[in-house]
Each structure stands twice: as structure tokens, then as C-alpha cells.
Short mmCIF file of C-alpha atoms (C1' of nucleotides) and ligand atoms in Angstrom, two decimals:
data_model
loop_
_atom_site.label_atom_id
_atom_site.label_comp_id
_atom_site.label_asym_id
_atom_site.label_seq_id
_atom_site.Cartn_x
_atom_site.Cartn_y
_atom_site.Cartn_z
CA MET A 21 29.35 242.30 -19.93
CA ASP A 22 28.62 245.48 -18.07
CA TYR A 23 29.33 244.97 -14.42
CA SER A 24 29.94 248.65 -13.73
CA ILE A 25 29.31 250.13 -10.32
CA GLU A 26 26.23 251.81 -11.76
CA PHE A 27 24.83 248.54 -13.09
CA LEU A 28 25.49 246.69 -9.83
CA THR A 29 24.05 249.56 -7.81
CA ARG A 30 20.90 249.50 -9.86
CA ARG A 31 20.68 245.75 -9.48
CA LEU A 32 20.87 246.04 -5.70
CA LYS A 33 18.40 248.90 -5.52
CA SER A 34 15.94 246.96 -7.65
CA LYS A 35 15.94 244.36 -4.88
CA ALA A 36 15.67 246.98 -2.13
CA ILE A 37 19.20 246.25 -0.93
CA ARG A 38 21.25 249.25 0.08
CA PRO A 39 24.27 249.43 -2.20
CA SER A 40 27.03 249.62 0.39
CA TYR A 41 30.65 249.47 -0.78
CA GLN A 42 31.07 245.94 0.56
CA ARG A 43 27.91 244.67 -1.10
CA ILE A 44 28.83 246.17 -4.44
CA LYS A 45 32.28 244.60 -4.26
CA VAL A 46 30.89 241.18 -3.40
CA LEU A 47 28.36 241.40 -6.21
CA GLU A 48 31.05 242.59 -8.61
CA TYR A 49 33.32 239.71 -7.64
CA VAL A 50 30.77 236.95 -8.11
CA HIS A 51 29.74 238.39 -11.46
CA GLN A 52 33.23 238.94 -12.82
CA LYS A 53 34.72 235.75 -11.46
CA GLY A 54 31.76 233.53 -12.22
CA GLY A 55 32.00 229.87 -11.32
CA HIS A 56 31.14 228.70 -7.82
CA PRO A 57 33.19 230.58 -5.24
CA THR A 58 33.01 229.92 -1.51
CA ALA A 59 32.49 232.64 1.11
CA ASP A 60 36.18 232.33 1.86
CA ASP A 61 37.17 232.71 -1.81
CA ILE A 62 35.23 235.95 -1.86
CA PHE A 63 36.63 237.13 1.46
CA ARG A 64 40.24 236.49 0.44
CA ALA A 65 39.75 238.08 -2.96
CA LEU A 66 38.32 241.29 -1.51
CA SER A 67 40.51 241.62 1.57
CA GLY A 68 43.10 243.47 -0.47
CA ASP A 69 40.67 246.13 -1.71
CA ILE A 70 38.84 246.38 1.61
CA PRO A 71 41.38 245.82 4.40
CA SER A 72 38.72 246.28 7.07
CA LEU A 73 36.45 243.65 5.50
CA SER A 74 35.05 241.15 7.96
CA LYS A 75 34.16 237.62 7.03
CA VAL A 76 30.85 238.12 8.79
CA THR A 77 30.05 240.86 6.29
CA VAL A 78 30.65 238.41 3.47
CA TYR A 79 28.30 235.91 5.11
CA ASN A 80 25.68 238.58 5.77
CA THR A 81 25.93 239.84 2.23
CA LEU A 82 25.64 236.40 0.70
CA HIS A 83 22.58 235.61 2.81
CA THR A 84 21.00 238.88 1.71
CA PHE A 85 21.74 238.17 -1.93
CA VAL A 86 20.40 234.62 -1.78
CA LYS A 87 17.22 235.74 -0.07
CA ALA A 88 16.76 238.43 -2.72
CA GLY A 89 17.29 235.91 -5.49
CA LEU A 90 20.51 237.48 -6.77
CA LEU A 91 22.53 234.35 -6.03
CA ARG A 92 21.91 230.67 -5.71
CA VAL A 93 23.54 228.32 -3.21
CA VAL A 94 25.34 225.23 -4.48
CA ASP A 95 25.67 222.73 -1.67
CA ILE A 96 27.30 219.85 -3.49
CA ASP A 97 30.61 220.00 -1.68
CA ASP A 98 30.86 218.61 1.80
CA GLY A 99 32.24 221.46 3.85
CA GLU A 100 31.81 224.87 2.28
CA LYS A 101 28.77 226.25 0.52
CA ARG A 102 29.28 227.76 -2.88
CA TYR A 103 27.52 230.67 -4.57
CA ASP A 104 26.36 230.83 -8.16
CA VAL A 105 25.30 233.87 -10.20
CA THR A 106 23.84 231.70 -12.93
CA LEU A 107 20.18 231.60 -11.99
CA ALA A 108 18.91 229.71 -15.02
CA ASP A 109 18.14 226.07 -14.23
CA HIS A 110 21.20 223.85 -14.60
CA GLY A 111 22.88 220.86 -13.01
CA HIS A 112 26.21 220.66 -11.19
CA PHE A 113 28.96 218.12 -11.63
CA GLN A 114 31.77 217.92 -9.11
CA CYS A 115 35.00 216.16 -10.07
CA GLU A 116 36.03 213.86 -7.27
CA ALA A 117 39.70 214.25 -8.21
CA CYS A 118 40.21 218.00 -8.62
CA GLY A 119 37.08 219.24 -6.83
CA THR A 120 36.06 221.58 -9.64
CA ILE A 121 32.34 222.15 -10.09
CA PHE A 122 31.03 222.26 -13.66
CA ASN A 123 27.65 223.34 -14.97
CA PHE A 124 25.63 221.23 -17.36
CA ARG A 125 22.30 221.54 -19.08
CA VAL A 126 19.54 219.31 -17.76
CA ASN A 127 15.83 219.63 -18.24
CA ILE A 128 14.65 218.19 -14.95
CA ASP A 129 11.05 219.08 -15.68
CA GLN A 130 10.97 216.53 -18.49
CA VAL A 131 11.76 213.68 -16.09
CA PRO A 132 8.90 211.52 -14.94
CA ILE A 133 8.59 211.81 -11.17
CA GLU A 134 6.56 209.42 -9.06
CA GLY A 135 5.67 209.95 -5.44
CA LEU A 136 5.45 213.73 -5.16
CA GLU A 137 1.91 214.18 -6.39
CA ARG A 138 0.69 216.06 -3.33
CA PHE A 139 3.94 217.93 -2.65
CA GLU A 140 4.70 221.54 -3.46
CA ILE A 141 8.13 221.68 -5.07
CA THR A 142 10.00 224.97 -4.84
CA GLN A 143 13.53 223.91 -5.66
CA LYS A 144 15.08 221.23 -7.83
CA ASN A 145 18.76 220.34 -7.62
CA VAL A 146 20.69 217.89 -9.73
CA TYR A 147 24.16 217.02 -8.45
CA PHE A 148 26.45 214.60 -10.25
CA LYS A 149 29.89 213.39 -9.24
CA GLY A 150 32.68 211.60 -11.06
CA LEU A 151 35.79 212.54 -13.01
CA CYS A 152 36.23 215.52 -15.30
CA PRO A 153 38.00 215.23 -18.67
CA ASN A 154 41.19 216.76 -17.25
CA CYS A 155 41.44 214.20 -14.50
CA LEU A 156 40.51 211.34 -16.82
CA GLN A 157 43.32 212.23 -19.20
CA PRO A 158 46.30 209.94 -18.66
CA THR A 159 49.61 211.76 -18.30
CA ALA A 160 52.81 210.98 -20.19
CA ASN A 161 53.84 208.34 -17.66
CA GLY A 162 50.54 206.59 -18.13
CA ARG A 163 49.01 207.42 -14.77
CA LYS A 164 46.11 209.71 -14.01
CA GLU A 165 46.62 213.35 -13.19
CA GLU A 166 47.47 213.98 -9.61
CA ALA A 167 44.44 214.87 -7.50
CA ARG A 168 44.71 218.21 -5.75
CA MET S 4 12.26 191.25 6.58
CA ASP S 5 15.04 189.19 8.05
CA TYR S 6 17.46 191.44 9.81
CA SER S 7 18.71 188.76 12.18
CA ILE S 8 22.18 188.88 13.65
CA GLU S 9 23.12 186.04 11.30
CA PHE S 10 21.88 187.87 8.23
CA LEU S 11 23.65 191.07 9.22
CA THR S 12 26.82 189.19 10.07
CA ARG S 13 26.83 187.53 6.69
CA ARG S 14 26.22 190.87 5.03
CA LEU S 15 29.23 192.37 6.78
CA LYS S 16 31.47 189.38 6.09
CA SER S 17 30.51 189.46 2.42
CA LYS S 18 32.02 192.95 2.34
CA ALA S 19 35.10 191.88 4.31
CA ILE S 20 34.03 193.92 7.33
CA ARG S 21 34.58 192.31 10.69
CA PRO S 22 31.19 191.90 12.38
CA SER S 23 31.86 193.60 15.70
CA TYR S 24 28.99 194.08 18.10
CA GLN S 25 28.89 197.81 17.43
CA ARG S 26 28.86 197.38 13.67
CA ILE S 27 26.08 194.81 13.77
CA LYS S 28 24.00 197.08 15.96
CA VAL S 29 24.48 200.06 13.66
CA LEU S 30 23.61 197.97 10.62
CA GLU S 31 20.57 196.55 12.40
CA TYR S 32 19.39 200.01 13.35
CA VAL S 33 19.60 201.53 9.89
CA HIS S 34 17.83 198.53 8.40
CA GLN S 35 15.03 198.33 10.95
CA LYS S 36 14.49 202.04 11.29
CA GLY S 37 14.85 202.85 7.61
CA GLY S 38 14.45 206.45 6.54
CA HIS S 39 17.39 208.83 6.68
CA PRO S 40 18.90 208.89 10.16
CA THR S 41 21.81 211.10 11.15
CA ALA S 42 24.94 209.82 12.92
CA ASP S 43 23.53 211.35 16.08
CA ASP S 44 20.15 209.59 15.64
CA ILE S 45 22.02 206.31 15.48
CA PHE S 46 24.27 207.16 18.39
CA ARG S 47 21.37 208.13 20.65
CA ALA S 48 19.31 205.11 19.65
CA LEU S 49 22.11 202.66 20.46
CA SER S 50 23.54 204.33 23.55
CA GLY S 51 21.04 202.43 25.69
CA ASP S 52 22.03 199.01 24.41
CA ILE S 53 25.74 199.84 24.32
CA PRO S 54 26.49 202.23 27.17
CA SER S 55 30.16 202.37 26.25
CA LEU S 56 29.39 203.36 22.66
CA SER S 57 31.42 206.27 21.37
CA LYS S 58 30.19 208.66 18.74
CA VAL S 59 33.49 208.20 16.95
CA THR S 60 32.64 204.54 16.54
CA VAL S 61 29.39 205.49 14.87
CA TYR S 62 31.27 207.80 12.50
CA ASN S 63 33.91 205.14 11.80
CA THR S 64 31.27 202.52 11.19
CA LEU S 65 29.24 204.71 8.86
CA HIS S 66 32.34 205.57 6.84
CA THR S 67 33.19 201.89 6.57
CA PHE S 68 29.66 201.03 5.46
CA VAL S 69 29.50 203.80 2.88
CA LYS S 70 32.87 202.83 1.45
CA ALA S 71 31.72 199.21 1.23
CA GLY S 72 28.51 200.23 -0.51
CA LEU S 73 26.22 199.12 2.31
CA LEU S 74 24.90 202.64 2.85
CA ARG S 75 24.49 205.78 0.85
CA VAL S 76 24.99 209.32 2.10
CA VAL S 77 22.19 211.83 1.71
CA ASP S 78 23.62 215.33 1.94
CA ILE S 79 20.51 217.39 1.31
CA ASP S 80 20.27 218.90 4.77
CA ASP S 81 22.58 221.71 5.70
CA GLY S 82 24.26 220.57 8.87
CA GLU S 83 24.16 216.84 9.41
CA LYS S 84 24.70 214.10 6.87
CA ARG S 85 22.10 211.38 6.63
CA TYR S 86 22.44 207.71 5.85
CA ASP S 87 20.22 205.64 3.61
CA VAL S 88 19.96 201.84 3.28
CA THR S 89 17.92 202.11 0.11
CA LEU S 90 20.57 201.70 -2.54
CA ALA S 91 18.27 201.63 -5.57
CA ASP S 92 18.32 204.90 -7.49
CA HIS S 93 15.82 207.40 -6.13
CA GLY S 94 15.43 211.11 -5.49
CA HIS S 95 15.09 212.95 -2.18
CA PHE S 96 12.62 215.62 -1.23
CA GLN S 97 13.12 217.64 1.92
CA CYS S 98 10.19 219.54 3.38
CA GLU S 99 11.29 223.04 4.29
CA ALA S 100 8.71 223.23 7.07
CA CYS S 101 9.09 219.96 8.98
CA GLY S 102 12.52 218.88 7.69
CA THR S 103 11.40 215.37 6.81
CA ILE S 104 13.15 213.73 3.87
CA PHE S 105 10.99 211.71 1.50
CA ASN S 106 12.01 209.33 -1.27
CA PHE S 107 10.57 209.55 -4.74
CA ARG S 108 11.01 207.67 -7.98
CA VAL S 109 12.93 209.45 -10.70
CA ASN S 110 14.54 208.01 -13.75
CA ILE S 111 17.44 210.36 -14.06
CA ASP S 112 18.99 208.37 -16.90
CA GLN S 113 16.09 209.31 -19.14
CA VAL S 114 16.88 213.01 -18.81
CA PRO S 115 18.70 214.64 -21.68
CA ILE S 116 22.03 215.94 -20.38
CA GLU S 117 24.20 218.39 -22.28
CA GLY S 118 27.75 219.28 -21.39
CA LEU S 119 29.05 216.11 -19.77
CA GLU S 120 30.04 214.25 -22.92
CA ARG S 121 33.65 213.68 -21.90
CA PHE S 122 32.97 213.22 -18.18
CA GLU S 123 32.84 209.97 -16.25
CA ILE S 124 29.77 210.05 -14.03
CA THR S 125 29.83 207.84 -10.96
CA GLN S 126 27.03 209.31 -8.89
CA LYS S 127 23.77 211.06 -9.65
CA ASN S 128 21.80 212.90 -6.99
CA VAL S 129 18.42 214.55 -7.32
CA TYR S 130 17.42 216.77 -4.40
CA PHE S 131 14.13 218.63 -4.30
CA LYS S 132 12.81 220.99 -1.66
CA GLY S 133 9.41 222.42 -0.89
CA LEU S 134 6.44 221.54 1.30
CA CYS S 135 5.14 218.08 2.09
CA PRO S 136 1.40 217.27 2.11
CA ASN S 137 1.27 217.40 5.92
CA CYS S 138 2.69 220.89 6.04
CA LEU S 139 0.55 222.06 3.12
CA GLN S 140 -2.64 220.97 4.87
CA PRO S 141 -4.39 223.93 6.48
CA THR S 142 -5.45 223.36 10.07
CA ALA S 143 -8.89 224.02 11.53
CA ASN S 144 -8.11 227.68 12.18
CA GLY S 145 -7.15 228.15 8.57
CA ARG S 146 -3.40 228.51 9.03
CA LYS S 147 -0.66 226.15 7.98
CA GLU S 148 0.66 223.46 10.33
CA GLU S 149 3.29 224.71 12.72
CA ALA S 150 6.82 224.09 11.50
CA ARG S 151 8.85 221.89 13.82
"C1'" DT U 19 22.75 268.99 13.19
"C1'" DT U 20 20.24 265.46 15.70
"C1'" DC U 21 18.43 260.95 16.18
"C1'" DA U 22 17.03 256.48 14.54
"C1'" DT U 23 18.10 252.73 11.55
"C1'" DT U 24 21.15 249.94 9.03
"C1'" DT U 25 25.49 247.97 8.24
"C1'" DT U 26 29.96 246.46 9.50
"C1'" DT U 27 33.10 244.45 12.55
"C1'" DG U 28 35.92 241.22 15.78
"C1'" DA U 29 35.45 238.07 19.33
"C1'" DA U 30 33.28 234.31 21.01
"C1'" DA U 31 30.12 230.51 20.55
"C1'" DC U 32 28.37 226.58 17.97
"C1'" DG U 33 28.05 222.04 16.09
"C1'" DA U 34 29.17 218.31 13.09
"C1'" DT U 35 33.04 215.96 12.04
"C1'" DT U 36 37.95 214.57 12.27
"C1'" DT U 37 42.28 213.62 14.48
"C1'" DC U 38 44.90 211.49 17.92
"C1'" DA U 39 46.82 208.33 21.04
"C1'" DA U 40 45.79 205.15 24.45
"C1'" DA U 41 43.00 201.14 25.87
"C1'" DT U 42 40.56 197.11 24.60
"C1'" DT U 43 39.33 193.36 21.74
"C1'" DT U 44 40.25 190.00 18.28
"C1'" DA U 45 43.01 187.20 15.22
"C1'" DT U 46 47.27 184.65 14.31
"C1'" DA U 47 51.41 182.12 15.29
"C1'" DA U 48 54.29 179.53 18.21
"C1'" DT D 6 47.42 178.00 25.83
"C1'" DT D 7 50.35 181.87 25.42
"C1'" DA D 8 52.66 185.52 23.12
"C1'" DT D 9 52.36 188.89 19.72
"C1'" DA D 10 50.51 191.56 16.09
"C1'" DA D 11 46.57 193.81 14.04
"C1'" DA D 12 42.11 195.80 14.20
"C1'" DT D 13 38.64 198.20 16.72
"C1'" DT D 14 36.83 201.18 20.15
"C1'" DT D 15 37.06 205.04 23.01
"C1'" DG D 16 37.25 210.00 25.11
"C1'" DA D 17 39.49 214.20 24.69
"C1'" DA D 18 40.99 217.67 21.92
"C1'" DA D 19 41.31 219.86 17.50
"C1'" DT D 20 39.21 221.55 13.17
"C1'" DC D 21 36.54 224.36 10.45
"C1'" DG D 22 32.68 226.59 8.31
"C1'" DT D 23 29.15 229.18 10.06
"C1'" DT D 24 26.30 231.82 13.44
"C1'" DT D 25 25.54 234.79 17.34
"C1'" DC D 26 26.43 238.80 19.82
"C1'" DA D 27 27.16 243.45 21.10
"C1'" DA D 28 29.63 247.41 20.12
"C1'" DA D 29 31.29 250.71 16.61
"C1'" DA D 30 30.68 252.99 12.32
"C1'" DA D 31 28.05 254.59 8.49
"C1'" DT D 32 23.89 256.18 6.52
"C1'" DG D 33 19.28 258.30 6.10
"C1'" DA D 34 15.46 261.13 7.71
"C1'" DA D 35 13.70 264.98 10.18
MN1 MN T 13 26.39 226.70 -11.57
MN1 MN T 14 16.33 207.64 0.48
ZN1 ZN T 15 38.94 216.96 -12.26
ZN1 ZN T 16 6.57 218.87 6.11
#
DNA sequence: TTCATTTTTGAAACGATTTCAAATTTATAA
DNA sequence: TTATAAATTTGAAATCGTTTCAAAAATGAA
């Protein structure tokens, strides 16, 4: 994929967000890294490149991006919020052993819903929990993988 | 419904939880009040009856109840966790204007899922957001109801 | 270059929850 | 009943992600 500075700059400008160095770096990180990083993941990853970087800037930037629809919040974890570049509708599974968050395909619009006839729905989240294949796999000694 | 001390005591004993005064009162509150109270809702409601009550006791008690399967956590709100006595599978809708959390019927097991073939699922949550009928209703002057 | 606006920054505040150790209550054994 | 151990409750302090705040720095317009 093309996550060049020019591409990211254009993406920001298209949302009327000024392409500051910090913002471009945050956007670059979430695109290149993918997955579901926390604000702190992003802060620690960029601190090297931008020694002056403040955590508040990361928070500000993430808020801006979410409001502009560039990112989506995943709030499955207790504790920290996570940020997701994948905007297409999908569900999230969090492994209770290793904590990893996985995406899965789910067509929530096909589900029969009862009781929201007069409601206006703007956001649909599907969060599952359980054990991922890695953590289900028994190790050589016959026990489960160690939880992190 | 019968939420007598005897009933609640039996319910606790059946889960091997010692029926202390505090625990019975918390269990009574969540049953009688229903809905999705926060730890603080419960604490403030019971402080009158139990002047010595500590918030830590409420937290301890809620953890115990959740672990025993007497309550379910609803983590849709940013901020505070909420507790739910309704154990049957259902979805949660939070109104973005008034904050109220509503239940709705959803048969999540009927939804086609792709990508979790080798996962062990132990918990399925469906969280919607949007506007509830009250907050959608225009007032006399033509504007929406005031958000809380 | 000015001057206004936006962005970044570190420190401090916030707020729900957890940790901790002491005090109290309850159960068990002698 | 009394002694002792175990469980529960409690208030204070700690934790931790996030927000608020005001000043400094960067950027844009005139
Ligand atoms: Mn995702
Ligand atoms: Mn509910
Ligand atoms: Zn796992
Ligand atoms: Zn509402």
C-alpha cells in the first residue's frame, strides 16, 4: 500500500485537518502497523522519531481523526481505548488469555432486532470474548499456553 | 417478584457466597431497581441504609457476583461499568443524547460469522448507539429535547 | 514583517477502580 | 463458652488512562 507522506497529507487535507508533522506520523503509524493500537502504543512508537512528542498531542490527534472519520474507536478492553483504521463494518474478538484483538466478518444488519423500532441507530458494535487458537493450543507438556 | 431476604440469601448460598448484610442489600438493590446501575449508583442508594458502607465493599461485592454469574457487566459507557441482572442474551443500546441504556432482543447466534472458526467464544456482546425515541421527539419549539 | 489562529507541550487535575493493611465480623474447634 | 482462624468490611492511598489548562511554538493571512 501507498502510505507515503503525500498520500497521508492528501488524506488529512481532504478532511480539512492541517497536516502537521505529528499528525502525519500518527496517521502513518496506524496505517502501517494496522491492528488495534492504544494511544500509548502510538506514543511509545513515535517518541523516538519525535523526541518532543507529548502524549496529549497523541490524544488530541486521535480525537481529531475519530471525529473526522479517519479512525474508529474499539472499546472492548477494560482500561485503554484502541484505534482501528479498518472502517468497514466488522466485529472484534478479544482473547481473554493473551489479550489480542482479532477482526472477524459479521453482517449485523442481517440479524433480526426487536425493541429498537423507534430508535435511530448510528453505530453498531459486536464484541466477542474467549480464547484464540494460539491460546487454545496445548503445549508439549499438555498444559495451555501461558497467559501474558 | 419475590426478592425477599430469604430468596436472596438462598440465591447467594447456592453460589457459595456468604450472605452478609452488605451483599444481600446490593443483590436486593440490583434486582429491585433493575436497569443498568453503576457501582456508584448502588453505593449512593445503599449509603442511607448502611451508613458504614464502603465503596470498596460495593466493588468487592460486584466482582464476587459477576464471577459467580449472578450479574453481568455492561461496558458500553466510557467511564463507569454498569451491572445487569438480566442474564438472558440481549443487546444494549445507549442513547448518545440522554445516556440511557436500553435492552433489545437480538439473536446473535443466527448471524453468519466468518473468521472465528478455530476460536472458542465464551461471551458475545452487541452494543448499539444512537438516539432514543425520547431524544428524537421534537419539542414544541421545534428543537430536539435537551441532552442531559 | 506583523498579527491572529492553530497546534503542541508539560504539569496538574480528574475519576473510576484497585491495592493495602488494619479493624471487624463470622465460622470452627477445643 | 472461649480461643483461634478465616472471611469480610473499611478508609486511605495508589494507580492509571484520560482530560483540562495555560503557556510556548508553529503556521497562515494580511
Ligand atoms: Mn478492527
Ligand atoms: Mn441489559
Ligand atoms: Zn490468545
Ligand atoms: Zn435519549
